[in-house]
Short mmCIF file of C-alpha atoms in Angstrom, two decimals:
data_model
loop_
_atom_site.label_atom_id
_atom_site.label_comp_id
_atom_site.label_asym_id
_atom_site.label_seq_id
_atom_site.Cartn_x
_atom_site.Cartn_y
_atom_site.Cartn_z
CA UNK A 1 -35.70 6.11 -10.19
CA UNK A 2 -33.97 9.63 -10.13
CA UNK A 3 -35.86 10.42 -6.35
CA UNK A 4 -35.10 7.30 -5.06
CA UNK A 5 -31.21 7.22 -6.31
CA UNK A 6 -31.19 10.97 -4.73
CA UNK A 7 -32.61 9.76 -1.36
CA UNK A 8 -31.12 6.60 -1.08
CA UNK A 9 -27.33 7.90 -2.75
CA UNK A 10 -25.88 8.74 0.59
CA UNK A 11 -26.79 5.99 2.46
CA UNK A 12 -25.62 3.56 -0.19
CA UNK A 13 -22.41 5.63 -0.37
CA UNK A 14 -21.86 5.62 3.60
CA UNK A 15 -22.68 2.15 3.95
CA UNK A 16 -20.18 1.23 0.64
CA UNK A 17 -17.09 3.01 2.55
CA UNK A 18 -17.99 1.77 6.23
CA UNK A 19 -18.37 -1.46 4.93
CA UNK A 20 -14.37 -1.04 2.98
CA UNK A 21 -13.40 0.67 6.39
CA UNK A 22 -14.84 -2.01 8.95
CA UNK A 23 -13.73 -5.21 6.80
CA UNK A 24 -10.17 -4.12 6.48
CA UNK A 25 -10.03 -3.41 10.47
CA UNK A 26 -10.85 -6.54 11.02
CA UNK A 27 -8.51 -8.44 8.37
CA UNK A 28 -6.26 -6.49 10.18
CA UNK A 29 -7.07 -7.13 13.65
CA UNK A 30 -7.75 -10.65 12.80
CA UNK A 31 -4.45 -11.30 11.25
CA UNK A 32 -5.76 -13.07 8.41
CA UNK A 33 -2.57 -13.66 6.30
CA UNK A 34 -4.40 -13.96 2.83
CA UNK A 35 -7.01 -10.89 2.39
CA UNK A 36 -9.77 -11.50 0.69
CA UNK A 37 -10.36 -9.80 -2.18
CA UNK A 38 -11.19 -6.44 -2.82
CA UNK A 39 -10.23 -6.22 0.87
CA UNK A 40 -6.96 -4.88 2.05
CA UNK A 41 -5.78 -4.47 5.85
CA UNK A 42 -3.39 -1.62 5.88
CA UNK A 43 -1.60 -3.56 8.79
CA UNK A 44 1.76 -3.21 7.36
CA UNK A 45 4.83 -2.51 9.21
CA UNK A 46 2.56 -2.61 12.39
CA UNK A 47 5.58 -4.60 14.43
CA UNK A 48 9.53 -3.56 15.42
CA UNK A 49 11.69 -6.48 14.54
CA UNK A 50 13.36 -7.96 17.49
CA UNK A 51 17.10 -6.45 18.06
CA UNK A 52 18.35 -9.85 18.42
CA UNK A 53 17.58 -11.93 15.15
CA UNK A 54 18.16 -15.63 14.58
CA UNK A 55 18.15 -16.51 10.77
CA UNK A 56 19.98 -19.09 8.49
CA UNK A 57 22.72 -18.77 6.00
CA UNK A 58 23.88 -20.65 3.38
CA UNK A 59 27.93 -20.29 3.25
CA UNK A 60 29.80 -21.68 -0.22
CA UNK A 61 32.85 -23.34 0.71
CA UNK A 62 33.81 -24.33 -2.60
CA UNK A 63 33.06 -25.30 -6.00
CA UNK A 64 33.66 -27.50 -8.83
CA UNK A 65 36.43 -29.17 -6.09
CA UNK A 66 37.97 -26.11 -5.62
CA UNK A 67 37.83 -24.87 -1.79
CA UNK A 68 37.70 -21.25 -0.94
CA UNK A 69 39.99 -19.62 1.23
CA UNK A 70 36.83 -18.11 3.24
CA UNK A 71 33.08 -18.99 3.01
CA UNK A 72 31.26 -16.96 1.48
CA UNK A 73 27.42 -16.10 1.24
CA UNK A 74 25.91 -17.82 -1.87
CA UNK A 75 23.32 -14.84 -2.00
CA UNK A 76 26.49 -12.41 -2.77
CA UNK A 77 28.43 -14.85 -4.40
CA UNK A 78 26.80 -14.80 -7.76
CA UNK A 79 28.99 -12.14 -9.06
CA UNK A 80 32.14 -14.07 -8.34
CA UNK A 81 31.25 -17.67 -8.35
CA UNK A 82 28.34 -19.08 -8.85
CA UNK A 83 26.07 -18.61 -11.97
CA UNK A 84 22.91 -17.22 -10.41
CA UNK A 85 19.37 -15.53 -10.71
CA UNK A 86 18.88 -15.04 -6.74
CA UNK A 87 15.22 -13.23 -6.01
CA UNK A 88 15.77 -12.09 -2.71
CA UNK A 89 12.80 -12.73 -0.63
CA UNK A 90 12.10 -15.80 -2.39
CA UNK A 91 15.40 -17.16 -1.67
CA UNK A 92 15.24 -16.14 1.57
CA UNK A 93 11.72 -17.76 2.48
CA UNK A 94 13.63 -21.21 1.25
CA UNK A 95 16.53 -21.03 3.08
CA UNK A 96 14.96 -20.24 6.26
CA UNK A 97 12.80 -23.56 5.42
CA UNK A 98 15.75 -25.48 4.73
CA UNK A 99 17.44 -24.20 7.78
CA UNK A 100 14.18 -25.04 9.91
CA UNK A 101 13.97 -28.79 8.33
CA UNK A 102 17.72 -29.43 9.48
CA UNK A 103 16.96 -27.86 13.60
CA UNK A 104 14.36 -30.55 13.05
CA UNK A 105 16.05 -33.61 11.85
CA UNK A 106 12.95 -33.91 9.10
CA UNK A 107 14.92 -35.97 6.33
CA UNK A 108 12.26 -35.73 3.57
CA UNK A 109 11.81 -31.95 4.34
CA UNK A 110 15.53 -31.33 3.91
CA UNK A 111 16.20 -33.02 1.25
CA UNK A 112 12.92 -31.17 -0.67
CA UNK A 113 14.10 -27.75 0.18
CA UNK A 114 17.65 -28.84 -0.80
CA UNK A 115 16.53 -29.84 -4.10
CA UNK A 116 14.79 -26.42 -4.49
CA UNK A 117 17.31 -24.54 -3.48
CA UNK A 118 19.99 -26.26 -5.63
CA UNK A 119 17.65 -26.55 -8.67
CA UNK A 120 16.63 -22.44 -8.76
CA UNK A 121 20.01 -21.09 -7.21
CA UNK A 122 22.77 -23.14 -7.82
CA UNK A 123 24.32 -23.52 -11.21
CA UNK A 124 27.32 -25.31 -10.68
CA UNK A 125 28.90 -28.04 -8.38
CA UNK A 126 29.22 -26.38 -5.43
CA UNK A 127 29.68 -27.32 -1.44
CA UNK A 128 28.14 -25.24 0.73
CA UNK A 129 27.14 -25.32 5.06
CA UNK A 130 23.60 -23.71 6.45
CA UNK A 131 24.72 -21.65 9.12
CA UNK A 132 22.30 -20.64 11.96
CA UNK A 133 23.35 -17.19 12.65
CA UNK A 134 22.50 -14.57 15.75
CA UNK A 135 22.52 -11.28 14.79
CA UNK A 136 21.53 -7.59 15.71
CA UNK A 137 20.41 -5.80 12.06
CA UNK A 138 21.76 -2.97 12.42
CA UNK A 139 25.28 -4.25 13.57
CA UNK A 140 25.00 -6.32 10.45
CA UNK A 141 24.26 -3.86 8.29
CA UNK A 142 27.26 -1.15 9.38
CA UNK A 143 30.01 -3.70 9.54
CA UNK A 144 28.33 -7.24 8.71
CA UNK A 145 28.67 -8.72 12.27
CA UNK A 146 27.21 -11.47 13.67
CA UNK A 147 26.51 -12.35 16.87
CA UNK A 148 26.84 -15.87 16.86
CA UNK A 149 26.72 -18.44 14.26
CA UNK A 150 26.67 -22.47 14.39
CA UNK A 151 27.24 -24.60 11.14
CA UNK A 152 24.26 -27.08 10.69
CA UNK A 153 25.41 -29.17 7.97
CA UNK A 154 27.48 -29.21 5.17
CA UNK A 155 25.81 -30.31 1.12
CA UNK A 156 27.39 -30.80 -1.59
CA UNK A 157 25.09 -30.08 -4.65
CA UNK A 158 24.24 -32.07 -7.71
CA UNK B 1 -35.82 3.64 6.86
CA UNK B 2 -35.08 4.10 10.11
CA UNK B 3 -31.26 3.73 9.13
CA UNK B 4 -31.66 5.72 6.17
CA UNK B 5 -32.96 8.55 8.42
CA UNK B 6 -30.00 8.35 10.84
CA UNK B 7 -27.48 8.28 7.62
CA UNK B 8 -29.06 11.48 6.25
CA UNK B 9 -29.03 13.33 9.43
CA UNK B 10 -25.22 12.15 9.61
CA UNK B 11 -24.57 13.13 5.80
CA UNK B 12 -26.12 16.96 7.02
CA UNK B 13 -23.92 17.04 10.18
CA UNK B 14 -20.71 16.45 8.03
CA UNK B 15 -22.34 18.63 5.13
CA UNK B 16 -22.87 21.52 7.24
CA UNK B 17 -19.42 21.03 9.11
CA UNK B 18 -17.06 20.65 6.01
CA UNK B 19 -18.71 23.08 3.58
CA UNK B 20 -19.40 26.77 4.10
CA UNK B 21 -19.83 27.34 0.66
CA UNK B 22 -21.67 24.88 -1.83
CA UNK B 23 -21.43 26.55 -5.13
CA UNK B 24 -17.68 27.58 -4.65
CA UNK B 25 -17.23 24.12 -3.52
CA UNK B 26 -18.88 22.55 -6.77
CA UNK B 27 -17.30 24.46 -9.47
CA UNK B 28 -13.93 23.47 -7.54
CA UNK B 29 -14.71 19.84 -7.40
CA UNK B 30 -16.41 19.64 -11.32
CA UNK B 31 -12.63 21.03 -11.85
CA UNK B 32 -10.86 19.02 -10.10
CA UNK B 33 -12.82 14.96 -10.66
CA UNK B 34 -11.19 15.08 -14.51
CA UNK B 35 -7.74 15.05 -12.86
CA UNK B 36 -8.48 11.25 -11.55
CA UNK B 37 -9.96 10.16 -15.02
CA UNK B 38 -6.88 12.02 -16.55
CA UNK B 39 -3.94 9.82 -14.37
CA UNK B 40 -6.22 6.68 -14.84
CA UNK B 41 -5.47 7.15 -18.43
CA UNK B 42 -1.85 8.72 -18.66
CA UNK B 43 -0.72 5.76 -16.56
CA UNK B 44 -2.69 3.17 -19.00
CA UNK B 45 -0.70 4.58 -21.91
CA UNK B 46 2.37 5.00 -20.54
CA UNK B 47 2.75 2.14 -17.64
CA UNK B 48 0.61 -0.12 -19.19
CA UNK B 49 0.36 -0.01 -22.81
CA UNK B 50 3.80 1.35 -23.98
CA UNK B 51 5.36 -0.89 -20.91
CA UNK B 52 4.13 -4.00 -21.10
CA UNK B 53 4.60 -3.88 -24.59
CA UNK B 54 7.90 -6.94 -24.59
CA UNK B 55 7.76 -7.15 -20.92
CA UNK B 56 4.49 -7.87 -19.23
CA UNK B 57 5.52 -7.21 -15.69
CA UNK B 58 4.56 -10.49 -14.10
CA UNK B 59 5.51 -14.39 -15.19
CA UNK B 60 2.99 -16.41 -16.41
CA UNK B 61 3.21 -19.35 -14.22
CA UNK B 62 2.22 -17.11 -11.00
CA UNK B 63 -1.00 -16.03 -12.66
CA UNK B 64 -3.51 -17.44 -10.94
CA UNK B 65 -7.40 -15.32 -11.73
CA UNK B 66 -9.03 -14.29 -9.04
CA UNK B 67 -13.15 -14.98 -9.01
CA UNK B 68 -13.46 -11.32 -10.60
CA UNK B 69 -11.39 -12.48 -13.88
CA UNK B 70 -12.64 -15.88 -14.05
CA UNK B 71 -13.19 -15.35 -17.56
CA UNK B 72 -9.10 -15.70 -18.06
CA UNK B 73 -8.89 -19.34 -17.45
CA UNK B 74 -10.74 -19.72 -20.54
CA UNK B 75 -7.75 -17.80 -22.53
CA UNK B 76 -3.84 -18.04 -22.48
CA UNK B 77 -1.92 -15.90 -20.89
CA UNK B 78 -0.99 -13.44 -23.82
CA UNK B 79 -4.44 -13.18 -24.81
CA UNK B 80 -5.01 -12.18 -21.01
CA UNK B 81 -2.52 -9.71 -21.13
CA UNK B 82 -3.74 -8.25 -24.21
CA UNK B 83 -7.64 -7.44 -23.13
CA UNK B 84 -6.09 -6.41 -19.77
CA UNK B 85 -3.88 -3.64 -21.79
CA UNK B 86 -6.26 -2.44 -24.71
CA UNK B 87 -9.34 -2.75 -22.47
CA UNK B 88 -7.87 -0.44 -19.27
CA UNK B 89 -6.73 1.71 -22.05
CA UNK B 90 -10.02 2.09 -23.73
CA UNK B 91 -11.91 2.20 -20.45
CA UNK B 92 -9.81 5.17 -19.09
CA UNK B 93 -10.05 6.58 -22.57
CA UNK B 94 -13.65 6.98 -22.23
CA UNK B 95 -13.53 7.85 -18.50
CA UNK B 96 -11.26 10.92 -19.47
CA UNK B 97 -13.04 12.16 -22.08
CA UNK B 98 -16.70 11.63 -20.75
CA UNK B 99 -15.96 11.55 -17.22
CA UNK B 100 -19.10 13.94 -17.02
CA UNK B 101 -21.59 11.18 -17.95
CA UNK B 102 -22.45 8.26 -15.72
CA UNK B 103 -21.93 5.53 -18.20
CA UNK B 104 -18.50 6.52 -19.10
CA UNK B 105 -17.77 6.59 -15.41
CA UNK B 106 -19.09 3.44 -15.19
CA UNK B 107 -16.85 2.42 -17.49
CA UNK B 108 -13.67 3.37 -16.46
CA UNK B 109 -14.83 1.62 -12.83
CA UNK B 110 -15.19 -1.53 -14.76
CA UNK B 111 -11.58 -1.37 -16.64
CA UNK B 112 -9.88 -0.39 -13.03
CA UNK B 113 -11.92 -3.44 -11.76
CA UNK B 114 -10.37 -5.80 -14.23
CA UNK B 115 -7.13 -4.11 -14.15
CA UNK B 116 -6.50 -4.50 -10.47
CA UNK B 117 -7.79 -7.71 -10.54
CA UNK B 118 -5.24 -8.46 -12.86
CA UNK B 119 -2.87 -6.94 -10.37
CA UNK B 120 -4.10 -9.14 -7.63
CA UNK B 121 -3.90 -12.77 -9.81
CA UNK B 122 -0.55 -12.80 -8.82
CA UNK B 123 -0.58 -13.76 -5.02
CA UNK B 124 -1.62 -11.04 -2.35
CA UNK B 125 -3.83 -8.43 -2.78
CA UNK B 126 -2.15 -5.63 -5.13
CA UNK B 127 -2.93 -2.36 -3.03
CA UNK B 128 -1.39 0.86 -4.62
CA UNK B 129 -4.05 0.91 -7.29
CA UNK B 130 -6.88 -0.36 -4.73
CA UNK B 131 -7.89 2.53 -3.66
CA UNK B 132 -8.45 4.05 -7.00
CA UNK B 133 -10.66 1.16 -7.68
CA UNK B 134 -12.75 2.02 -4.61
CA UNK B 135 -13.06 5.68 -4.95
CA UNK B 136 -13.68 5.11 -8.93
CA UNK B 137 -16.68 2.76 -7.93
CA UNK B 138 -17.94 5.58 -5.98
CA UNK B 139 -17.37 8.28 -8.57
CA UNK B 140 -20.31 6.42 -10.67
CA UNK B 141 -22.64 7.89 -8.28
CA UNK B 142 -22.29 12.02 -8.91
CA UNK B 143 -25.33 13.06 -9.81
CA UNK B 144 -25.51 14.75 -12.66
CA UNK B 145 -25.23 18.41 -12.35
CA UNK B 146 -21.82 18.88 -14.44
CA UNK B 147 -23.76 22.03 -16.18
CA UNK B 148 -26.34 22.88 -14.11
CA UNK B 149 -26.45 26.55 -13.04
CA UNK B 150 -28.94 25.79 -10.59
CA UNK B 151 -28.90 22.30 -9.07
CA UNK B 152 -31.02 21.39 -6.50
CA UNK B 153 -29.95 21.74 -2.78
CA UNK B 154 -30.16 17.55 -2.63
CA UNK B 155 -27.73 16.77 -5.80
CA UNK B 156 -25.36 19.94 -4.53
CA UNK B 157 -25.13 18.29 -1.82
CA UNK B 158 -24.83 14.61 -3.07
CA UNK B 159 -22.39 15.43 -5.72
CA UNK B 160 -20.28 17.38 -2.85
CA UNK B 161 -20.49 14.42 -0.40
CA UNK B 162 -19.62 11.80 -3.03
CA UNK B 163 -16.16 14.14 -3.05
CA UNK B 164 -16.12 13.70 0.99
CA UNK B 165 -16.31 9.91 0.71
CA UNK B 166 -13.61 9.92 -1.76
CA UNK B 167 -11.81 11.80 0.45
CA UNK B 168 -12.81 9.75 3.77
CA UNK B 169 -11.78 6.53 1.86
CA UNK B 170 -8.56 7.64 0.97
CA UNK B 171 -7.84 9.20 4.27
CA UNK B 172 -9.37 5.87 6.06
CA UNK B 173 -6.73 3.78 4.87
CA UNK B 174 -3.93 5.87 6.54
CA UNK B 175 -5.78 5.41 9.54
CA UNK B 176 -6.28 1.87 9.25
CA UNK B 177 -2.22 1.46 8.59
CA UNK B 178 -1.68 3.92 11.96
CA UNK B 179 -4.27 1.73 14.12
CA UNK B 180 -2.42 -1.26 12.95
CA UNK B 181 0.86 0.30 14.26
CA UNK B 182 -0.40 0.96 16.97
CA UNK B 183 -1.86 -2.14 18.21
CA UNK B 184 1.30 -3.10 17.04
CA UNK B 185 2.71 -0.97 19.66
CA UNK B 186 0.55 -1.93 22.43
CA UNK B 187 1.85 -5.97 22.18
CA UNK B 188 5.12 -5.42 21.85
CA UNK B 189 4.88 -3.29 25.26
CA UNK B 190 2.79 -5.83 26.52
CA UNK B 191 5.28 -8.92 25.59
CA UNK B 192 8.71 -6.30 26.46
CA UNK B 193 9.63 -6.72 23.03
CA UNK B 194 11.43 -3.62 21.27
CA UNK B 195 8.49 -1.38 20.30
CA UNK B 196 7.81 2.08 18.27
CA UNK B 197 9.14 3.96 21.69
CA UNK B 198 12.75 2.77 20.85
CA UNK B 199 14.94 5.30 18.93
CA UNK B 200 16.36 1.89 17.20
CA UNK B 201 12.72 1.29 15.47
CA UNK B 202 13.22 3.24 12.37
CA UNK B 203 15.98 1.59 11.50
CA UNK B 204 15.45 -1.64 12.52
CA UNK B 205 12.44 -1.44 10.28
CA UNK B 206 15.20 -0.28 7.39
CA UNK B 207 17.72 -3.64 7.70
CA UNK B 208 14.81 -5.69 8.36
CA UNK B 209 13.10 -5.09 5.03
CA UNK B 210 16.82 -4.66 3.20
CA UNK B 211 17.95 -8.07 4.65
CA UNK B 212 14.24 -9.96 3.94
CA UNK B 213 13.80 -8.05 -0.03
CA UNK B 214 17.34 -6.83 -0.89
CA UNK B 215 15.79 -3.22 -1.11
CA UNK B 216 16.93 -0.27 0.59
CA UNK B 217 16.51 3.77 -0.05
CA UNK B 218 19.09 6.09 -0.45
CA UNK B 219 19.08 7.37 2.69
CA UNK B 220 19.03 3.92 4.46
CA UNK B 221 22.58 4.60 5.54
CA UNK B 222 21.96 7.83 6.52
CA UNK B 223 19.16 6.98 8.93
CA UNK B 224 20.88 4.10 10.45
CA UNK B 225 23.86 6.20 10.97
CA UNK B 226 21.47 8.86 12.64
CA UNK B 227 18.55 6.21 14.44
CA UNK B 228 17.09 9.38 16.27
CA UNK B 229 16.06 11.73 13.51
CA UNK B 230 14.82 8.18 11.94
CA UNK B 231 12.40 7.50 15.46
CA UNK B 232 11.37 10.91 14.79
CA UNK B 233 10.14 10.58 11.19
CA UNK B 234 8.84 7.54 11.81
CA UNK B 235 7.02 8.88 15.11
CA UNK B 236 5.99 11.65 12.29
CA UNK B 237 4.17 9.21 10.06
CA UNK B 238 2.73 7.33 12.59
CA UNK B 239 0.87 10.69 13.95
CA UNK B 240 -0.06 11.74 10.64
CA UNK B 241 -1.42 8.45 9.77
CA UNK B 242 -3.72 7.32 12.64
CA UNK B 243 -4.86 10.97 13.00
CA UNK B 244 -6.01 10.96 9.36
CA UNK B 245 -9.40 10.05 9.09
CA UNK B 246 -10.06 13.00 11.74
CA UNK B 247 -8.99 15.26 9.20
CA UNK B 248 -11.37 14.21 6.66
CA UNK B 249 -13.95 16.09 8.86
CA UNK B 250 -11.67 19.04 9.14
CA UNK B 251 -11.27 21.11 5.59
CA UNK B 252 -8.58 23.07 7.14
CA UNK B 253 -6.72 20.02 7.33
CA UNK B 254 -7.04 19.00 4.02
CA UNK B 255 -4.44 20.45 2.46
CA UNK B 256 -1.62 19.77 5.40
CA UNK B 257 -2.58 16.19 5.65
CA UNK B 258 -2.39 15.94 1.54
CA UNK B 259 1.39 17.50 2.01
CA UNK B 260 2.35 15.55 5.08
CA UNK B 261 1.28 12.27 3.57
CA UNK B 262 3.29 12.71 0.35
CA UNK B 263 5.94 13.83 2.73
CA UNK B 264 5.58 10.76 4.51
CA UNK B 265 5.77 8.43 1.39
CA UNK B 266 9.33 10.12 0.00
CA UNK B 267 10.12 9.76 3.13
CA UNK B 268 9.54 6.16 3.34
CA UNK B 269 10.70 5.94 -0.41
CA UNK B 270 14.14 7.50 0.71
CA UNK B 271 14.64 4.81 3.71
CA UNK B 272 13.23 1.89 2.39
CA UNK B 273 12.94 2.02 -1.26
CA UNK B 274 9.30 1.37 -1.50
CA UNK B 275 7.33 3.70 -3.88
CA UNK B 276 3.26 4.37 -3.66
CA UNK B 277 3.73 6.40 -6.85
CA UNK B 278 -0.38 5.64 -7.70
CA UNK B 279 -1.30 7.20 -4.39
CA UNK B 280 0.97 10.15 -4.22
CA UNK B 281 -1.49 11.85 -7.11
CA UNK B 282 -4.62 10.93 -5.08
CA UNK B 283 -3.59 13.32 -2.60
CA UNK B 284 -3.42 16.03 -4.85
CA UNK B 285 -6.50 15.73 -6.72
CA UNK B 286 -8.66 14.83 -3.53
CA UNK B 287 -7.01 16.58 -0.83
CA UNK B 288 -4.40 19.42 -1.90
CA UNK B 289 -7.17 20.41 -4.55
CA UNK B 290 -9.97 19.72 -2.14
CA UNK B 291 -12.57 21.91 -2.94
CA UNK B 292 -14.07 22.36 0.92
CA UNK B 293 -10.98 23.89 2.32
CA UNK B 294 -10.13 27.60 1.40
CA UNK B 295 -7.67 28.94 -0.99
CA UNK B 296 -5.76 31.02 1.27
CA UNK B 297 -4.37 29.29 4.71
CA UNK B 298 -4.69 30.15 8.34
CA UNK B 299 -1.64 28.66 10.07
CA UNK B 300 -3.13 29.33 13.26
CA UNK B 301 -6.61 27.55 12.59
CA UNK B 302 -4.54 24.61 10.68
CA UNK B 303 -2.55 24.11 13.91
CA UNK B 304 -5.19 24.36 16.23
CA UNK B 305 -7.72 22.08 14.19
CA UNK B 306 -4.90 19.41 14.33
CA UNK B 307 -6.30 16.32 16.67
CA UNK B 308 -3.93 16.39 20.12
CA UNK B 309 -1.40 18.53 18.90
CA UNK B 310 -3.69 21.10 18.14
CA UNK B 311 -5.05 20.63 22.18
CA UNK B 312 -1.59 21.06 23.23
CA UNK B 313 -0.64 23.64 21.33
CA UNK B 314 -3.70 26.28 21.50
CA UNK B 315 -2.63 27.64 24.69
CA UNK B 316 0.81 29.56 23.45
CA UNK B 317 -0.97 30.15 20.17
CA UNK B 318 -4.42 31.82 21.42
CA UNK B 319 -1.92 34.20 23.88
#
């Protein structure tokens, strides 16, 4: 057993890591979203977002019947307003799908995401607008501007 | 056999080319393999055991066992939790203190198994302690020469390459992230979209990831303030990542590419807020510590030895 492990070791060992090496290339160069375990792609940051961005908002213009002076973004409004536990990517990923539901007039869709939304981010009775937005990141970073922005439609939660 | 004859002639090519001295090389490497049983178990202990003591880090509704733990859908989650704790702790217990024999190795490979599989019940892939898992599995394979005076020519040689493919594997998946940039690269030239060649990229990559995650580094302003010394980090990384797995055939390489890649994740952990802490000690133990490159370094061979650059700069240099 000993001779054959020390003959055989390398080429087990050089097929193991060719094998890890050639399966991730291809996850990667495949594009398959969900890797298949104990396979990883390394394919991360691989594109440049675009320097013009569209995205959705969700603006609160009031709550409890009280209007705001200004809109403001329900993702930063949790400190002053709204009684929230706002995961950011998560959030995001749901308002986009929301946003996406209302560009396509899909009534059941809308109202599904709505419900999410307002059941995992929205404490209180609160109106708020999804905005489609235009925007170049790193303008909205430095001073928060937008491009362009178009109000989609306006809720008013449970 | 044919195959097995073109592997070994392969395994003396790279033998030959990254070590010039065997013995030296061993005692280096039986010196330095404890160090990756040792962080397997300080980090069960303290980020594992002691952390997830009121607080496991994931909720239980997202826990969804991969094939690997399929024995967890016969148990609650808590229960779960607990074996996944006490067992990576006794596993890496063993590993560290009898990393020298093959069963305890084998151990330890089994308790990373489970515990990244843990890891990975959660949704994607979990891929900061991935690569420990890999070069763990391999580690089961040194021969066994820990206290040999003597060993033959084929296990000094075995035991050194095991090392290598450590090293390769870790150094591979640098590559792999550089190739994907770089196809990357190719289709947004292709498609006139903004690519890696604009002095924007850095930072576009920086608000992108802030606005999608709500994280962001402490020098995210900084960089967006100053988009060209951003390009040129980032055009830093990408050259030190795609060029990697050439350096795993280079020892004089070894340790730059160990620096430049920790460089390359504070770097990343300064614009972006994302932390590989798992890897960062990989480089140390496999390639600042590598035992193929020598103690004392020759700036001029380093340089020159360096894929491309190297090419371009040997003329001035060799003058």
């Amino acid at each position: 057993m000993n001779k054959f492990i020390q003959e055989w070791l390398f080429t087990i060992v050089a097929l193991y890591i060719t094998t890890l090496f050639i399966s991730s290339l291809i996850i990667g160069l495949t594009g398959i979203k969900e890797e298949p375990y104990p396979f990883f792609s390394w394919f991360v940051f691989t594109k440049v977002p675009e320097k013009i961005q569209n995205s959705f908002q969700i603006n609160v213009l009031g709550y409890e019947n009280n209007f705001l002076e200004f809109p403001i973004l329900l993702d930063v409004s949790k400190k002053d307003l709204i009684d929230t536990n706002i995961n950011t990517p998560e959030y995001n990923r749901r308002v986009s799908l929301l946003g996406g539901a209302i560009k396509e007039r899909n009534t059941n869709l809308i109202n599904q995401y709505r419900e999410n939304i307002e059941r995992l981010f929205i404490n209180k009775k609160t109106i708020y607008e999804v905005e489609e937005i235009t925007f170049d990141p790193i303008k909205r970073w430095v001073n928060g501007e937008i491009i362009k922005s178009r109000a989609l439609e306006k809720f008013t939660s449970k | 056999m044919i195959i097995k004859d073109h592997i070994n002639r392969i395994s003396n090519l790279i033998f030959n080319s990254i070590c010039n001295n065997p013995e030296k090389s061993l005692y280096k490497a039986i010196h330095t393999i404890p160090f990756f049983y040792y962080f397997i178990f300080f980090h069960a202990i303290t980020h594992v055991l002691f952390a997830w003591k009121d607080n496991p880090p994931f909720a239980a509704q997202a826990f969804d066992p991969i094939i690997v733990l399929s024995w967890a859908k016969l148990l609650n989650y808590e229960s779960v939790v607990f074996i996944i704790q006490f067992g990576f702790f006794l596993t890496a217990l063993i590993g560290a203190i009898f990393y020298k024999k093959t069963i305890a190795r084998f151990i330890s490979a089994i308790g990373l198994i489970q515990f990244h599989a843990f890891l990975s019940s959660f949704g994607p892939v979990e891929h900061g302690w991935i690569v420990w898992m890999w070069i763990g599995m391999v580690f089961i394979f040194f021969p066994n020469i820990w206290h040999e005076n003597k060993p033959t020519k084929t296990d000094l040689k075995n035991f050194l390459l095991i090392f290598w493919a450590a090293q390769f594997i870790l150094l591979s998946i640098y590559s792999l992230a550089g190739i994907g940039k770089f196809f990357g690269l190719i289709s947004q030239l292709i498609y006139s979209q903004t690519s890696m060649l604009s002095i924007d990229s850095a930072a576009l990559h920086i608000t992108d990831w802030a606005t999608k995650t709500g994280y962001s580094g402490l020098m995210s302003n900084f960089i967006i303030d100053n988009t060209f010394i951003g390009w040129l980090g980032f055009i830093g990384i990408f050259y030190f990542q795609i060029t990697s797995i050439f350096a795993a055939f280079k020892p004089s390489l070894h340790k730059l590419w160990g620096v430049a890649l920790i460089m390359s994740h504070i770097a990343i952990f300064l614009a972006m807020g994302i932390a590989f802490i798992e890897t960062l000690f990989l480089h140390l133990i496999l390639l600042i510590s590598s035992p193929f490159s020598k103690e004392t370094i020759n700036i001029k061979k380093t340089i020159c030895d360096m894929p491309i650059l190297g090419r371009i700069l040997k003329i001035p240099i060799k003058n």
